[in-house]
Short mmCIF file of C-alpha atoms and ligand atoms in Angstrom, two decimals:
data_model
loop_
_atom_site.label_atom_id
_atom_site.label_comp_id
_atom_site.label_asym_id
_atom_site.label_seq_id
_atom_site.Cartn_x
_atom_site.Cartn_y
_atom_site.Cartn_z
CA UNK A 293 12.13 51.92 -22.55
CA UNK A 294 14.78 54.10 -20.88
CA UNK A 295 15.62 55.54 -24.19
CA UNK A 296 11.97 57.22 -24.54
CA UNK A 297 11.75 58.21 -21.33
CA UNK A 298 14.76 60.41 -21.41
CA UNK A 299 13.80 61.53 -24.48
CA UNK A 300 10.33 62.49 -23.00
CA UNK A 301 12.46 64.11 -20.55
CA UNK A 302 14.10 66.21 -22.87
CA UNK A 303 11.22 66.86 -24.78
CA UNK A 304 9.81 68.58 -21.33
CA UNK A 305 12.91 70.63 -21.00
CA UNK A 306 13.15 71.91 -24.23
CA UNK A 307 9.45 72.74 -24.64
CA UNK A 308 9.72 74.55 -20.65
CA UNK A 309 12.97 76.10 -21.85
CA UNK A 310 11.35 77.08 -25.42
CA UNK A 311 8.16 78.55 -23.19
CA UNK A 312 10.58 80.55 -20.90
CA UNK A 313 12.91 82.06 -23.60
CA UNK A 314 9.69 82.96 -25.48
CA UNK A 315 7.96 84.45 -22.45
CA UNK A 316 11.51 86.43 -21.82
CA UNK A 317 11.06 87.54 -25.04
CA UNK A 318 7.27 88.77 -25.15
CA UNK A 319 7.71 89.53 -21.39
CA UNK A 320 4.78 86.93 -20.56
CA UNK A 321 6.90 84.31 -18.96
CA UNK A 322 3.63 83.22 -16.99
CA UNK A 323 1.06 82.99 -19.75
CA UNK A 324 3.53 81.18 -21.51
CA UNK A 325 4.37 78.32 -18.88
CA UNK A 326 0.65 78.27 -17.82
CA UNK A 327 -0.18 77.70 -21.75
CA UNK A 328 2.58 74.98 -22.07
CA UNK A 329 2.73 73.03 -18.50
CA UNK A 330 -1.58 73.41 -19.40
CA UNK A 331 -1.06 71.72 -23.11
CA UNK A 332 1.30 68.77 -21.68
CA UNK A 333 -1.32 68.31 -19.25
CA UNK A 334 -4.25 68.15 -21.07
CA UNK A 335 -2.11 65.31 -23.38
CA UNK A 336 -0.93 63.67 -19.88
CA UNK A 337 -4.91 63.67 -19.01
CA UNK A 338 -6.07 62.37 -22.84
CA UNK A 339 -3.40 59.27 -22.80
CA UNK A 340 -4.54 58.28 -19.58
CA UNK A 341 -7.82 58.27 -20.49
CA UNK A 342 -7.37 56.13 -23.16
CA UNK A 343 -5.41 53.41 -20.95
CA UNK A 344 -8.30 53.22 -18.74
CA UNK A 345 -10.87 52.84 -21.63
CA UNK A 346 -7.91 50.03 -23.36
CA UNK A 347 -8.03 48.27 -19.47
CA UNK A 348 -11.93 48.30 -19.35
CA UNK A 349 -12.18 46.87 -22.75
CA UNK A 350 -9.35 44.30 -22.25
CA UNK A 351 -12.08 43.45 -19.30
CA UNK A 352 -14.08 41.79 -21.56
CA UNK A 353 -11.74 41.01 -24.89
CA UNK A 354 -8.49 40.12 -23.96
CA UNK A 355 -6.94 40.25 -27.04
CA UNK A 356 -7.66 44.02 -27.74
CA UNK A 357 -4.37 45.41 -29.24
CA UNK A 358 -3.54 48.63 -27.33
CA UNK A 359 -4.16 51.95 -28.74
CA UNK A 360 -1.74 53.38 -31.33
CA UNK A 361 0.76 55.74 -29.22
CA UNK A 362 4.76 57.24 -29.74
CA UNK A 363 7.26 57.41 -27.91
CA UNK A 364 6.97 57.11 -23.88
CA UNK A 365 2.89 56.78 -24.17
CA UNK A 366 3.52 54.10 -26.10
CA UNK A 367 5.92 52.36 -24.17
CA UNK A 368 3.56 52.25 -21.21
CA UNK A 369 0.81 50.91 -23.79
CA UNK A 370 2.76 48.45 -24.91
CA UNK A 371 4.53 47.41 -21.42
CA UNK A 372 0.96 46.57 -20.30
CA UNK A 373 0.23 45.10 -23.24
CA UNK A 374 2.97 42.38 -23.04
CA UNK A 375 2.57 41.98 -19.42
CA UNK A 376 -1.34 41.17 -19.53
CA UNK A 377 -0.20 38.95 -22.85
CA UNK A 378 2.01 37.13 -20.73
CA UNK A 379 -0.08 36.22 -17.80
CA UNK A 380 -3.18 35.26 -20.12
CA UNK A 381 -0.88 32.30 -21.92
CA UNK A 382 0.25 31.82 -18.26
CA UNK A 383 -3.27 30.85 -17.64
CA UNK A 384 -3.87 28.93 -20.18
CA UNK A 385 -1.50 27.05 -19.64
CA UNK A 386 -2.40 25.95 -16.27
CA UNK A 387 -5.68 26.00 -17.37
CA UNK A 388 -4.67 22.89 -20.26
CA UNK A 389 -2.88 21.22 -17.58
CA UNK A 390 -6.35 21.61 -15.32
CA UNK A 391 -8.37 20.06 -18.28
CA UNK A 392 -6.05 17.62 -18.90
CA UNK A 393 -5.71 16.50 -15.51
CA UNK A 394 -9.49 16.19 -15.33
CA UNK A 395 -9.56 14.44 -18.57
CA UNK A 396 -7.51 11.79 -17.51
CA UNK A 397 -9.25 11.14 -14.19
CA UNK A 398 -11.99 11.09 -15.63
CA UNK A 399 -10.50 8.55 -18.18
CA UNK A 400 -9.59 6.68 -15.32
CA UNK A 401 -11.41 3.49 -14.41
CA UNK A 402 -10.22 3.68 -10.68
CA UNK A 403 -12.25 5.72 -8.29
CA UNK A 404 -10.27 8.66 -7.10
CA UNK A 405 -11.63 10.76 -4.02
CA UNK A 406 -10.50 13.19 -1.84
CA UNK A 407 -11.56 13.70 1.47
CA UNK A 408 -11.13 16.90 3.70
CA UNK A 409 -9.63 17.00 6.81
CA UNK A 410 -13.37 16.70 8.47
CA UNK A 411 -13.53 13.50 6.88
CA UNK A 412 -15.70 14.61 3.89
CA UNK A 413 -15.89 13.94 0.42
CA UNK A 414 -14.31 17.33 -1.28
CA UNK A 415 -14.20 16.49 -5.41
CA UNK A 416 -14.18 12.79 -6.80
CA UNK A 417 -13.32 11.65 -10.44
CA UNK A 418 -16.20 9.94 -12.92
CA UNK A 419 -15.53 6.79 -12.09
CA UNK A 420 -16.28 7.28 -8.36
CA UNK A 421 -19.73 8.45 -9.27
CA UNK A 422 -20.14 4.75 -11.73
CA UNK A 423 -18.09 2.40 -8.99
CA UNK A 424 -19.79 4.10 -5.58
CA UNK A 425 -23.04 5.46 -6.75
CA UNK A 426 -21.56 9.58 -5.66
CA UNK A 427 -23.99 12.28 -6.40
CA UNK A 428 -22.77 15.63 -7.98
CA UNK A 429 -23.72 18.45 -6.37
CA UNK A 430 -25.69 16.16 -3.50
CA UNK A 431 -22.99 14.32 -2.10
CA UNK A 432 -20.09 17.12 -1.98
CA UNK A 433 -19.24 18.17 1.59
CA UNK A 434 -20.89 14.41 3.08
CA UNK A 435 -19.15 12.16 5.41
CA UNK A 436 -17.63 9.69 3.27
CA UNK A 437 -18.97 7.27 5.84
CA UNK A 438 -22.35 8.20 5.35
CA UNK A 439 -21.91 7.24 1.67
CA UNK A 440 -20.11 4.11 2.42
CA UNK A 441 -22.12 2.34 5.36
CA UNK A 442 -20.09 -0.48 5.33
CA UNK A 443 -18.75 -0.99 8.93
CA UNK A 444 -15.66 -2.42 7.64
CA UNK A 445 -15.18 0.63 6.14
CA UNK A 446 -15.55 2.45 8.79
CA UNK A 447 -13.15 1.21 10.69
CA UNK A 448 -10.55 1.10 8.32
CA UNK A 449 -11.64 5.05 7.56
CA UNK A 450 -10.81 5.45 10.92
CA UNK A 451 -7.93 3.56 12.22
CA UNK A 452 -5.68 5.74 9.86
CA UNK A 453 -3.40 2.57 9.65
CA UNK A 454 -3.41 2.14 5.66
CA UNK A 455 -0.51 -0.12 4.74
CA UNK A 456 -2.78 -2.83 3.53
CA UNK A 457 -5.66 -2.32 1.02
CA UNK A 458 -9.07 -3.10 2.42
CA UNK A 459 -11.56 -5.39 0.10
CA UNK A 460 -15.40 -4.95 0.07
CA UNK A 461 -18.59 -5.38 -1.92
CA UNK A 462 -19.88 -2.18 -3.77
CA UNK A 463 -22.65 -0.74 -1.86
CA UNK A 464 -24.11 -0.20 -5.56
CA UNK A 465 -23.72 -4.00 -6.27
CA UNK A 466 -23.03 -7.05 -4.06
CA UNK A 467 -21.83 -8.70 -6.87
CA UNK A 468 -18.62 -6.09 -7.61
CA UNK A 469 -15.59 -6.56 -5.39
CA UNK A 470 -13.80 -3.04 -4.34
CA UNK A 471 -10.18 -2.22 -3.45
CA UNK A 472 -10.58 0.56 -1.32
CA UNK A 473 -6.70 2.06 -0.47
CA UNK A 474 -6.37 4.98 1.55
CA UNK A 475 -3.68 7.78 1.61
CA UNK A 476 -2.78 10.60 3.65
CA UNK A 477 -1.69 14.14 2.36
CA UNK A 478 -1.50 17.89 3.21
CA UNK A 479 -3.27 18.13 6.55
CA UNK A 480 -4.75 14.80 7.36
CA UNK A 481 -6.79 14.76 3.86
CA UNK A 482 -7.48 11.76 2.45
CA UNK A 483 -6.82 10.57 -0.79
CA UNK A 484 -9.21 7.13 -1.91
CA UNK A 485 -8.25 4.96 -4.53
CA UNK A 486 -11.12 2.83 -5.29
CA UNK A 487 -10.46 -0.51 -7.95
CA UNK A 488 -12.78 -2.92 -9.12
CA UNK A 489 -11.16 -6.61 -8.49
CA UNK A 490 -14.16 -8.48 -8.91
CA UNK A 491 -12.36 -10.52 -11.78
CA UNK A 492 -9.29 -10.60 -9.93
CA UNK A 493 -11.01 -11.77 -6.64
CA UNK A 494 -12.95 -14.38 -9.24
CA UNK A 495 -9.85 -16.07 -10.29
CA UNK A 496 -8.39 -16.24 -6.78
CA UNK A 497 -11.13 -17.79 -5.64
CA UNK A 498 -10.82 -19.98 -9.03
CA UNK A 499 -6.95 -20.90 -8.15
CA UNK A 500 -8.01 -21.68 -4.08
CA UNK A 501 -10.75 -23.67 -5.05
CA UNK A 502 -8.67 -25.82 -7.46
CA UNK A 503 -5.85 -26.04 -4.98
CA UNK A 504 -7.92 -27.37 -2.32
CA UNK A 505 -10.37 -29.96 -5.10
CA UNK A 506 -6.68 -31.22 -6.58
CA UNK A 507 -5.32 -31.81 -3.15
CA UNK A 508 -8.47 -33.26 -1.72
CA UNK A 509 -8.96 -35.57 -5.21
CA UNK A 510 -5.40 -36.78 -4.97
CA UNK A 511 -5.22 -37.57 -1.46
CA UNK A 512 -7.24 -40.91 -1.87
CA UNK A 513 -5.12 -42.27 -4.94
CA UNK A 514 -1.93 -41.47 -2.75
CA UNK A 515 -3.52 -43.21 0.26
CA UNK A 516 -3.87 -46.26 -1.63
CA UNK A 517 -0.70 -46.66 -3.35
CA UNK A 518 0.81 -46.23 -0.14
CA UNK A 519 -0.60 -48.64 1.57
CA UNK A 520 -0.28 -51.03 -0.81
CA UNK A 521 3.49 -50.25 -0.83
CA UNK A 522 3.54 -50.72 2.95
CA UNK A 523 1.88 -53.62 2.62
CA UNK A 524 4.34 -55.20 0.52
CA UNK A 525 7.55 -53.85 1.95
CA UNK A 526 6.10 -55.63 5.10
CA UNK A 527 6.83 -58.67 3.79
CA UNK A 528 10.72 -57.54 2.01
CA UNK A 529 12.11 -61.16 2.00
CA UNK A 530 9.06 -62.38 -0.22
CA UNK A 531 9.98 -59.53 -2.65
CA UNK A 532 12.60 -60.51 -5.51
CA UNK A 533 15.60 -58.98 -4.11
CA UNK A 534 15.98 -56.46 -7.65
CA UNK A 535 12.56 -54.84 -6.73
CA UNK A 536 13.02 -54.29 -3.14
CA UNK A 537 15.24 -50.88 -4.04
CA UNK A 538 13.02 -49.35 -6.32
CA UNK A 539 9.27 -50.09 -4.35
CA UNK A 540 11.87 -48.79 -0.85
CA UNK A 541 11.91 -45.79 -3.28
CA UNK A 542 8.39 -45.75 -4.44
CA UNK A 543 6.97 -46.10 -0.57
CA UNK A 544 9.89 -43.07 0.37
CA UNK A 545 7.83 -40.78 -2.58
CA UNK A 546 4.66 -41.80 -1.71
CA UNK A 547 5.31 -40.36 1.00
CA UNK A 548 6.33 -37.67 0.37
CA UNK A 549 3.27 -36.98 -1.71
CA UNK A 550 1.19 -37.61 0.75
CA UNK A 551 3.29 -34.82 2.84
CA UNK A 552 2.56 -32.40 0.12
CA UNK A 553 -0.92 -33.22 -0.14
CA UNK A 554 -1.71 -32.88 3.72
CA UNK A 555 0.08 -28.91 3.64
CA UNK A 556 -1.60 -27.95 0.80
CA UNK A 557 -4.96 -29.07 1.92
CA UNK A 558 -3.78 -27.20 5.13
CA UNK A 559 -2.69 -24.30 3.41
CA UNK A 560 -5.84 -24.22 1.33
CA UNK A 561 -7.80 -24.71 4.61
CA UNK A 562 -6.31 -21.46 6.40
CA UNK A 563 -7.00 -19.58 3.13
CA UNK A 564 -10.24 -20.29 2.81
CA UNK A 565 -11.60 -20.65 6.30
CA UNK A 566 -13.05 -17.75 8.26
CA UNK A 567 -11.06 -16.55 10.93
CA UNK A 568 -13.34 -18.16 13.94
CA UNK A 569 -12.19 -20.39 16.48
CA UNK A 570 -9.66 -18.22 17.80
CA UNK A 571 -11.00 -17.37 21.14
CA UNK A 572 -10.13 -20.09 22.75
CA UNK A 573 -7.16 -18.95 25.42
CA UNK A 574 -4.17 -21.50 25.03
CA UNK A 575 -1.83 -22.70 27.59
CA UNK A 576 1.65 -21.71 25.72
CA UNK A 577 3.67 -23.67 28.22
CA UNK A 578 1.30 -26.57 27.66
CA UNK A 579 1.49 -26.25 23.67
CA UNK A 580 5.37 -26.16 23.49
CA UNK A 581 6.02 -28.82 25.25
CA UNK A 582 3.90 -31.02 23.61
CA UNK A 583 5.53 -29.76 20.63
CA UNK A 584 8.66 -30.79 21.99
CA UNK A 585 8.20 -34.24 22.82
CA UNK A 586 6.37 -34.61 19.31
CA UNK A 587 9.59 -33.67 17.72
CA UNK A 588 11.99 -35.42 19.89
CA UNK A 589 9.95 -38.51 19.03
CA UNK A 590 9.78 -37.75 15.23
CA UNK A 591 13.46 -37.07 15.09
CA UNK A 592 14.95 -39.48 17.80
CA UNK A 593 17.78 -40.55 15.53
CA UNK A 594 19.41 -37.00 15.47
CA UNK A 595 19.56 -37.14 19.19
CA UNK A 596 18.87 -33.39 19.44
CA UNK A 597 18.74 -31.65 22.61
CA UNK A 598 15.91 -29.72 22.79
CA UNK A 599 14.59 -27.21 25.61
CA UNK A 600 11.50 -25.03 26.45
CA UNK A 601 11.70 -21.54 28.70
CA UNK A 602 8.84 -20.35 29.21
CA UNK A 603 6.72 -19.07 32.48
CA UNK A 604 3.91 -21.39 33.31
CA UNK A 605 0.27 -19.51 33.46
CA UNK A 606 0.71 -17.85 30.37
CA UNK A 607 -2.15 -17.84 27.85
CA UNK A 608 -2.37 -17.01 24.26
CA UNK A 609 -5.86 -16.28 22.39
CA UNK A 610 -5.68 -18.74 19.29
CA UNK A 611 -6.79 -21.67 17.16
CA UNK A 612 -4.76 -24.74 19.10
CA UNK A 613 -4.63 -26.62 15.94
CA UNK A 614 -3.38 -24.31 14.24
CA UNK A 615 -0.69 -22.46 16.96
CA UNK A 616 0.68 -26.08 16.83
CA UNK A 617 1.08 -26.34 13.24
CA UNK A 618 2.74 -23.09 13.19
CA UNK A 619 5.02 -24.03 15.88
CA UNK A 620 5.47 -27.37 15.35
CA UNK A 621 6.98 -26.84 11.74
CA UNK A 622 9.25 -24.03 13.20
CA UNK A 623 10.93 -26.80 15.57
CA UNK A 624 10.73 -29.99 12.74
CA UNK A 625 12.37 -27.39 10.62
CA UNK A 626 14.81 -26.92 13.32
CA UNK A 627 15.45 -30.71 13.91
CA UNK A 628 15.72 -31.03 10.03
CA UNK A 629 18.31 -28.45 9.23
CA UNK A 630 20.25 -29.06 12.36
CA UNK A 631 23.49 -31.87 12.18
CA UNK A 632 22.86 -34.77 14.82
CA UNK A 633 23.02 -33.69 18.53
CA UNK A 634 21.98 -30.06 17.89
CA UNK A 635 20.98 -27.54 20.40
CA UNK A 636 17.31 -26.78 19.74
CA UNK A 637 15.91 -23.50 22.25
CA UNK A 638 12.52 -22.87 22.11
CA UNK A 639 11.58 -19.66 24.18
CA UNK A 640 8.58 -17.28 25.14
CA UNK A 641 9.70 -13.64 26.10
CA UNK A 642 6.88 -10.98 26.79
CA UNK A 643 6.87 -7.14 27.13
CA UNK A 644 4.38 -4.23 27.00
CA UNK A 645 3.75 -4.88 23.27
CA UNK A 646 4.07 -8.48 22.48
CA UNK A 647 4.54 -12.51 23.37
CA UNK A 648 7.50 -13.49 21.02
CA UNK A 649 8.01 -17.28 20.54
CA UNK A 650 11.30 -18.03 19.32
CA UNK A 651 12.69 -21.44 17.87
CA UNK A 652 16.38 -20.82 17.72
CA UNK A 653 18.49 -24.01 16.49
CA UNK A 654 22.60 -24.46 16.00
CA UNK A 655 22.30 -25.79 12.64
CA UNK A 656 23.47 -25.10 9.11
CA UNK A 657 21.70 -21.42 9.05
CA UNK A 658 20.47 -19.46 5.92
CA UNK A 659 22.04 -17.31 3.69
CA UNK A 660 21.23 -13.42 3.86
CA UNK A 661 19.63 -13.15 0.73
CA UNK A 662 17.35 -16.34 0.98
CA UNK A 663 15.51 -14.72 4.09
CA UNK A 664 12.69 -13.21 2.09
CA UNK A 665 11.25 -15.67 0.13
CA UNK A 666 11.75 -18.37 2.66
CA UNK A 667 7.93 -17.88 3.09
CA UNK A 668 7.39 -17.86 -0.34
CA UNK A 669 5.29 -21.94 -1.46
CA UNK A 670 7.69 -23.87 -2.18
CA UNK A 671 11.05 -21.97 -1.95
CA UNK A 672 13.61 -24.06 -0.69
CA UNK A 673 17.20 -23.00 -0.10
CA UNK A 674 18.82 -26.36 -1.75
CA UNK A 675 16.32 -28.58 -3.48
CA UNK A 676 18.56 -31.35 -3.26
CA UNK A 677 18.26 -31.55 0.11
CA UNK A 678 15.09 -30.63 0.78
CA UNK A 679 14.05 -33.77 -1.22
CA UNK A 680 16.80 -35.47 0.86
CA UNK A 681 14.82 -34.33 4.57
CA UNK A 682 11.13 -34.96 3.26
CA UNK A 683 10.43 -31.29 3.31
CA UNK A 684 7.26 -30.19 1.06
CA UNK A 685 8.53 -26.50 1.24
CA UNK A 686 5.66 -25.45 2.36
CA UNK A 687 6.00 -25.57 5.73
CA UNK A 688 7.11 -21.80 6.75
CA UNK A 689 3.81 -20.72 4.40
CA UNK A 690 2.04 -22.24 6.45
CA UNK A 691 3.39 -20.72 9.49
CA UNK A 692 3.25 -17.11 7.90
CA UNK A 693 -0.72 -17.74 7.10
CA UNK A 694 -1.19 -19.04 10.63
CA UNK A 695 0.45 -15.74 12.25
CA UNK A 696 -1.14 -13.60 9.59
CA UNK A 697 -4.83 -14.96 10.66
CA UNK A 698 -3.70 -14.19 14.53
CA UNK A 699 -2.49 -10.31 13.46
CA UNK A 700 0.73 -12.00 14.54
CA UNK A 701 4.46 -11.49 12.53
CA UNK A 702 7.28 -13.73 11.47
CA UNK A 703 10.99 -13.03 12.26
CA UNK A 704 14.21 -14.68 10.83
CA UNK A 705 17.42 -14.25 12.06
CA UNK A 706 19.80 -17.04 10.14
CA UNK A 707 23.47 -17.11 9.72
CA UNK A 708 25.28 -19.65 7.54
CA UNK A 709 27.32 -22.64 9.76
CA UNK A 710 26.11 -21.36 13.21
CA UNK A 711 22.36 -21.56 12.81
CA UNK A 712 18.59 -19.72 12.74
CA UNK A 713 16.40 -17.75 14.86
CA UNK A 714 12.58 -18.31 13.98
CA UNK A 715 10.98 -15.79 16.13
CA UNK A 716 6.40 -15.44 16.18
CA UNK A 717 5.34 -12.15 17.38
CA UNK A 718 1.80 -11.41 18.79
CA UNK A 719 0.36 -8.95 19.44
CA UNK A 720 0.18 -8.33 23.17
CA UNK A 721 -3.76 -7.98 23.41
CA UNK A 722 -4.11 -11.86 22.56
CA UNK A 723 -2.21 -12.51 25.84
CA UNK A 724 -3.80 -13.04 29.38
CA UNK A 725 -2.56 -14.97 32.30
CA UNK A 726 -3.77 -17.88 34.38
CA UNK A 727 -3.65 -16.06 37.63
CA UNK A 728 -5.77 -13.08 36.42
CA UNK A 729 -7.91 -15.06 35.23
CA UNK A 730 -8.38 -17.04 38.54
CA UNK A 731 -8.70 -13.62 40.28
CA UNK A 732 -11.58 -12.57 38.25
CA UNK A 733 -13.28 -15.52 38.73
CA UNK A 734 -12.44 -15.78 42.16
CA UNK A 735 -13.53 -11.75 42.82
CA UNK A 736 -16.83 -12.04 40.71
P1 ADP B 861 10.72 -27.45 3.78
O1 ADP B 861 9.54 -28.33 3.79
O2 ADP B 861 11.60 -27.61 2.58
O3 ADP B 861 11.45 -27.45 5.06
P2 ADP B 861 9.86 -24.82 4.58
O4 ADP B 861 8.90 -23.89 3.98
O5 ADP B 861 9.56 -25.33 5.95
O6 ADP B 861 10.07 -26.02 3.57
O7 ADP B 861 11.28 -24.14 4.63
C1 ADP B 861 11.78 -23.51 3.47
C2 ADP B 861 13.27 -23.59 3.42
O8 ADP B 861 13.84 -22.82 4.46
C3 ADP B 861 13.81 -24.99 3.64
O9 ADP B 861 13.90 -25.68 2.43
C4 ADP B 861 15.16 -24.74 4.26
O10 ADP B 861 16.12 -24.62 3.26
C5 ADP B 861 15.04 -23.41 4.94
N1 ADP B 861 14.93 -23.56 6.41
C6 ADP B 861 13.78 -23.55 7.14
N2 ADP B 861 14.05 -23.66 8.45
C7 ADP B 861 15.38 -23.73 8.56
C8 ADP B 861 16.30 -23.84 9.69
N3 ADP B 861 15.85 -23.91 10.94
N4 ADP B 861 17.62 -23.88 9.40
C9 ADP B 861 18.06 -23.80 8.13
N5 ADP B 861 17.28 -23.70 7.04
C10 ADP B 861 15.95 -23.66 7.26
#
């Protein structure tokens, strides 16, 4: 480019030069530069002219070719040329990826909406319009929770706490189950992934409901055999002395049958039952203790020593049944893994954000990487043993669903040889005390 210009350059000079030695010559010097600087002029004007008629066709055609120039005029064509060249294949390109991107949401058979910082439903993909029943152009710029009435909605919309999913029936079709998960970008927008489960929500209602028939069927055959065996072992010196062993055995796995049998039907119970029942305010103090005399009766032979702190007067918003269970298998868990004359501590500490009950024990303890399946059915740490202590390995699921149903978390602290912290957390809200409640009742 360079190269033309200084040639255009010199072109100027020479012709200015040629103008001035002529105009020396025919003593006209300024007819002679008015004539010349006049002709390059007139060119300068013509060029320019056709740019701007090249530009305003390019307007509407943008693959017109430039007009046919030399030399610097044509560098400046061209220049253009390339430059608008490059920026439309710029914009195609972004322009594919646009369609593409469009394609594929619209492939998609999730719902995918965004939602403006007003809480409004900005742009939404196909299957938003098929899963939700969204109107385009109506429903642009709505409040998405005019378009989804469903209270629980709502307040999930709202609480802007979207680490779990939330699961509803379609507003379109009580029959569809929805995954609605929310995320946050840019400026508190909202991005809504919407997936039908309804199959997936079928079979887990499939797998509950044959949990809870198969524990329910088998608990009578269990029942039976059981008692039969008790009956017999009753009377052990009538028994030949080469079956006594084996039906000792068969009573011993009857048993622990019947174990199994009562957690899952408990397990399948908290599952399945609506969250009711839970308004009843609980005496903690009252609870634990009772939970402590339970155990020390259940496990007398380890001769465990175990103690309850915790301030009298405090209450705790919950389903009693099921607060014991949760507790109760905490301590028996305790007592279990513990060696004979343990230290068992069971103790209630409460702050501005939560009522922690802990059941700390000085027994054998938990290796690190066991810790986060220890909730998981039937996950034992050594099945050996765990056949060896009765357990069913379901216990600490059944504390996790328990805490889960009362907004309530589970914490494990375990070290191998000096023993585990089991530690409930509730939420402080569920918490009142005696006295305050005496007040009220006293002041009203
Ligand atoms: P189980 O019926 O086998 O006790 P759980 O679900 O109650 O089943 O517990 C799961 C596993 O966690 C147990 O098998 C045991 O290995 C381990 N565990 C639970 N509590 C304790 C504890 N206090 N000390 C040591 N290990 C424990």
């Amino acid at each position: 480019l360079l190269q033309n210009w200084r040639k255009e350059l010199h072109r100027v000079l020479f012709v200015l030069a040629a103008a001035i030695v002529l105009g020396l010559v025919f003593d006209q010097l300024l007819l002679f530069l008015l004539v010349t600087l006049t002709a390059y002029f007139a060119n300068a004007i013509y060029q320019v002219r056709r740019l701007y008629l090249w530009l305003s066709h390019l307007a509407e055609e943008s693959n017109t070719p430039p007009p046919e120039s030399k030399g610097f005029w044509g560098d400046i064509f061209d220049g253009i040329y390339r430059l608008q060249q490059r920026e439309r294949r710029a914009s195609e390109y972004l322009q594919s990826i646009l369609d593409k991107a469009q394609e594929s949401s619209a492939a998609l058979e999730m719902a995918v909406i965004l939602i403006d910082k007003q809480g409004n439903l900005d742009w939404w993909n196909k299957a938003g319009g098929d899963l939700l029943g969204l109107r385009y152009p109506q429903d642009k710029h709505q409040p998405a929770t005019n378009l989804i009435r469903d209270p629980r909605f709502s307040d999930y919309f709202y609480k802007e706490k979207f680490s779990e999913p939330l699961t509803i029936n379609s507003p379109r079709d009580n029959n569809i189950v929805l995954e609605f998960q929310i995320t946050l970008f840019g400026e508190r927008e909202k991005l809504i992934v919407v997936r039908d489960i309804t199959q997936i929500h079928r079979l887990e209602l499939m797998r509950k409901d044959f949990v809870a028939n198969v524990s329910h069927e088998l608990r009578t055959p269990i029942t039976v055999i059981s008692g039969y065996l008790e009956t017999l072992l009753e009377n052990i010196d009538s028994i030949e002395p080469r079956w006594r062993k084996p039906l000792q055995q068969m009573q011993q796995q009857s048993r622990r049958m019947e174990n199994i049998v009562r957690d899952l039907l408990m397990l399948s119970r908290l599952e399945t039952k609506a969250i009711t029942r839970q308004q009843t305010a609980i005496d903690v103090r009252q609870l634990l203790l009772e939970v402590r005399s339970d155990s020390l009766q259940l496990f007398a032979d380890k001769g465990h020593d175990i103690s309850v702190a915790c301030e009298q007067g405090m209450l705790l918003r919950a389903d009693r049944s099921e607060l014991y269970s949760a507790v109760s298998n905490l301590v028996f868990n305790a007592a279990k893994y513990t060696p004979a004359g343990g230290r068992i501590v069971i103790e209630v500490a409460v702050d501005s954000n939560a009522l922690r009950i802990s059941v700390s024990d000085n027994g054998i303890g938990i290796e690190e990487h066991h810790i986060p399946r220890l909730t998981e059915r039937f996950y034992r740490v050594d099945v050996s043993r765990a056949s060896s202590t009765g357990g069913t390995g379901l216990g600490l699921a059944i504390v996790k669903h328990v805490l889960v149903r009362h907004g309530a978390t589970l914490d494990i602290a375990s070290q191998p040889g000096k023993g585990s912290c089991f530690t409930c957390i509730f939420p402080i809200n569920r918490v009142t005390w005696a006295k305050d409640l005496q007040q009220v009742a006293g002041g009203g």
